[in-house]
Amino acid sequence: MDIEYFLELFFSGLTRGSIYALIALGYTMVYGIIQLINFAHGEIYMIGAFVALIVAGVCTIYGLSGFAILVLAAAIAIIYAAAYGYTLEKIAYRPLRGSPRLSPLISAIGMSIFLQNYVLLAQTPDFLPFPRLIPSFAFMDPVAHIIGSPELVILITTLITMVLLTLLIKKSRVGKAMRATQQDLSMARLVGINVDRVISLTFVIGSVLAAIGGVLVASYIGQVNFYIGFLAGVKAFTAAVLGGIGSIPGAVLGGLIIGWSESFAAGYFSSDYEDVLTFVLLVVILIVRPAGILGKVRKQKV
Amino acid sequence: MLSLQNIQTYYGNIQALKDVSIEVEEGEIVALIGANGAGKTTTLMSICGITPPRFGEVYLDGDPIHELSPEGIVKKGVVQVPEGRRIFPDMTVLENLEMGAFLRTNKRQIQQDLNYVMTLFPILEKRQNQLGGTLSGGEQQMLAISRALMARPRVLLLDEPSLGLAPLIIKQIFEIIRQINKENNTTIFLVEQNANQALKLADRGYVMENGRITLVDSAESLLANDEVRRAYLGI
């Protein structure tokens, strides 16, 4: 077996996987708190990528270049996505709080379709080229056939993001409020946590992560259209379920497993099989461990 | 101090509380006893704003609190230890206690109260870095009471603190409740199926049946009351 080829596939899988993990975190955090699969989450990711594209276009006109554009585009994409996530929860899910679980789920699917078509109409149905904002570092040249500069930037960015997220959840006051709400929502209210605010915050954080993922992927793949959110969303959702929905380490693990399975399937068999392997894996794991790899079986007390 | 005036609480179209009026004076221990499904837990949840009453009012020191949010009510000093303890299972004992003080900001006072609850229940200090879900039932009850105390309650609401505990632990818990009441002049409103224990601890008692208050009296008189003895004390 060619070790360099293996490493190349390994790093490309790791890169994809870490992006899936970023998006999967949004699914899993929301599910952990309100037991809702936010099907419109992939669209937030897509909107993040589009906003970044527009900002990058404007910046190029003004003659900014390279890294400055990437940072600025990402920052504005994050703000937009956060606002979308916040509004989404407020108008599509909050009014349905306390109604049967199917209602917000249908509302989520509705919002997903709405946002896709909104971007389709407001922008274009075509694929748009996304500028390659991540520069090539000279020091990466010797290993560029195994791991390129864009992969390195994506890996470092996702790593930093996840460390910050972990610190936020473990150490900060709002993080503790989020964990308390996730573990027992009405008890959280009884100790004086404003649960509505925690839920809003969860949507905002998930959207920020999705936007970061959107910008990274768009500048890595080099093109965007209104439909990218659906595909990425399905993969990331699969990652969240695979790892155990509601579990944060589970989302990261699930994302990485899917990234690797895709990459190795494409590299050793054929790219036609990358999705097949992913979903075969999902089916197998759900048969063996229905709660996902790191998921907890919730005991229902009667 | 705490006054419920003709409250009526509904779950959808089903009325759970019918014209419930309860008065609890400052520094008092008052027990609410009744059978399963009588509406005792709903009464507490109505006070705390989790299932706010559709009609009627709840006053604290004359100020209406029935329209406040649950966190607004906690801020006013009305704090509940709910039925089944409801410890945050994946948080440590220390974190559970910190959550009790969620709305407070004075770090020094919080530390002071932390020390206080750990002298009340020394076992919590030993277990402080253990996950809440790994504690025994009795320890969880101690943690639940301590968590509520971390909010510096003026009125402490307790829902079935004896549920599922060994007799010796029940005795200990009730002893501590009395101590909290004496030492801090914390007003206590206690809901219990264990009528005997509750009435021995309380100054006064209310009896609830099918969402209505059917009897109010001093705890002693209730313990001597034939009806109560037959229905709730099994004598």
PDB file of C-alpha atoms in Angstrom, chain A residues 169-171 173-198 296 301, chain B residues 45 48-50 70-71 74 78-82 85-92 95-96 98-105 147:
ATOM      1  CA  ILE A 169     -19.607  25.155  27.255  1.00  0.00           C
ATOM      2  CA  LYS A 170     -17.465  23.829  30.100  1.00  0.00           C
ATOM      3  CA  LYS A 171     -16.393  27.003  31.830  1.00  0.00           C
ATOM      4  CA  ARG A 173     -21.802  30.944  32.833  1.00  0.00           C
ATOM      5  CA  VAL A 174     -23.865  30.707  29.658  1.00  0.00           C
ATOM      6  CA  GLY A 175     -22.202  27.394  28.849  1.00  0.00           C
ATOM      7  CA  LYS A 176     -23.253  26.005  32.185  1.00  0.00           C
ATOM      8  CA  ALA A 177     -26.757  27.333  31.617  1.00  0.00           C
ATOM      9  CA  MET A 178     -26.791  25.530  28.263  1.00  0.00           C
ATOM     10  CA  ARG A 179     -25.706  22.258  29.835  1.00  0.00           C
ATOM     11  CA  ALA A 180     -28.241  22.593  32.635  1.00  0.00           C
ATOM     12  CA  THR A 181     -31.005  23.313  30.112  1.00  0.00           C
ATOM     13  CA  GLN A 182     -29.963  20.318  28.046  1.00  0.00           C
ATOM     14  CA  GLN A 183     -29.973  17.996  31.040  1.00  0.00           C
ATOM     15  CA  ASP A 184     -33.271  19.131  32.553  1.00  0.00           C
ATOM     16  CA  LEU A 185     -35.138  21.989  30.958  1.00  0.00           C
ATOM     17  CA  SER A 186     -37.773  22.629  33.591  1.00  0.00           C
ATOM     18  CA  MET A 187     -35.277  22.294  36.433  1.00  0.00           C
ATOM     19  CA  ALA A 188     -33.149  24.876  34.634  1.00  0.00           C
ATOM     20  CA  ARG A 189     -36.138  27.222  34.787  1.00  0.00           C
ATOM     21  CA  LEU A 190     -36.540  26.470  38.487  1.00  0.00           C
ATOM     22  CA  VAL A 191     -33.005  27.662  39.253  1.00  0.00           C
ATOM     23  CA  GLY A 192     -33.722  30.877  37.368  1.00  0.00           C
ATOM     24  CA  ILE A 193     -32.245  30.237  33.933  1.00  0.00           C
ATOM     25  CA  ASN A 194     -34.009  32.074  31.136  1.00  0.00           C
ATOM     26  CA  VAL A 195     -34.481  29.033  28.934  1.00  0.00           C
ATOM     27  CA  ASP A 196     -35.740  31.019  25.948  1.00  0.00           C
ATOM     28  CA  ARG A 197     -32.528  32.999  25.903  1.00  0.00           C
ATOM     29  CA  VAL A 198     -30.459  29.815  26.149  1.00  0.00           C
ATOM     30  CA  LYS A 296     -26.938   8.101  25.573  1.00  0.00           C
ATOM     31  CA  LYS A 301     -39.604   7.650  33.159  1.00  0.00           C
TER      32      LYS A 301
ATOM     33  CA  MET B  45     -45.496  24.622  39.943  1.00  0.00           C
ATOM     34  CA  CYS B  48     -43.076  28.982  40.596  1.00  0.00           C
ATOM     35  CA  GLY B  49     -44.561  30.080  37.285  1.00  0.00           C
ATOM     36  CA  ILE B  50     -43.936  26.780  35.491  1.00  0.00           C
ATOM     37  CA  PRO B  70     -40.004  31.554  36.590  1.00  0.00           C
ATOM     38  CA  GLU B  71     -36.633  33.306  36.867  1.00  0.00           C
ATOM     39  CA  VAL B  74     -36.636  32.819  41.838  1.00  0.00           C
ATOM     40  CA  VAL B  78     -39.240  31.782  46.105  1.00  0.00           C
ATOM     41  CA  VAL B  79     -37.264  28.635  45.361  1.00  0.00           C
ATOM     42  CA  GLN B  80     -38.419  25.068  44.842  1.00  0.00           C
ATOM     43  CA  VAL B  81     -36.882  21.668  45.500  1.00  0.00           C
ATOM     44  CA  PRO B  82     -38.940  19.676  43.010  1.00  0.00           C
ATOM     45  CA  ARG B  85     -34.831  15.881  43.172  1.00  0.00           C
ATOM     46  CA  ARG B  86     -34.034  16.695  39.551  1.00  0.00           C
ATOM     47  CA  ILE B  87     -30.282  16.879  39.959  1.00  0.00           C
ATOM     48  CA  PHE B  88     -28.416  17.823  36.760  1.00  0.00           C
ATOM     49  CA  PRO B  89     -27.012  14.324  36.218  1.00  0.00           C
ATOM     50  CA  ASP B  90     -23.974  15.183  34.081  1.00  0.00           C
ATOM     51  CA  MET B  91     -22.813  18.095  36.186  1.00  0.00           C
ATOM     52  CA  THR B  92     -20.632  17.737  39.243  1.00  0.00           C
ATOM     53  CA  GLU B  95     -21.601  22.688  39.485  1.00  0.00           C
ATOM     54  CA  ASN B  96     -25.088  21.707  40.631  1.00  0.00           C
ATOM     55  CA  GLU B  98     -23.327  26.771  41.437  1.00  0.00           C
ATOM     56  CA  MET B  99     -26.436  26.467  39.261  1.00  0.00           C
ATOM     57  CA  GLY B 100     -28.513  27.075  42.378  1.00  0.00           C
ATOM     58  CA  ALA B 101     -26.814  30.461  42.696  1.00  0.00           C
ATOM     59  CA  PHE B 102     -27.261  31.192  38.984  1.00  0.00           C
ATOM     60  CA  LEU B 103     -28.947  34.567  39.456  1.00  0.00           C
ATOM     61  CA  ARG B 104     -26.597  35.797  42.158  1.00  0.00           C
ATOM     62  CA  THR B 105     -23.475  37.803  41.482  1.00  0.00           C
ATOM     63  CA  ARG B 147     -28.908  23.742  45.501  1.00  0.00           C
TER      64      ARG B 147
END
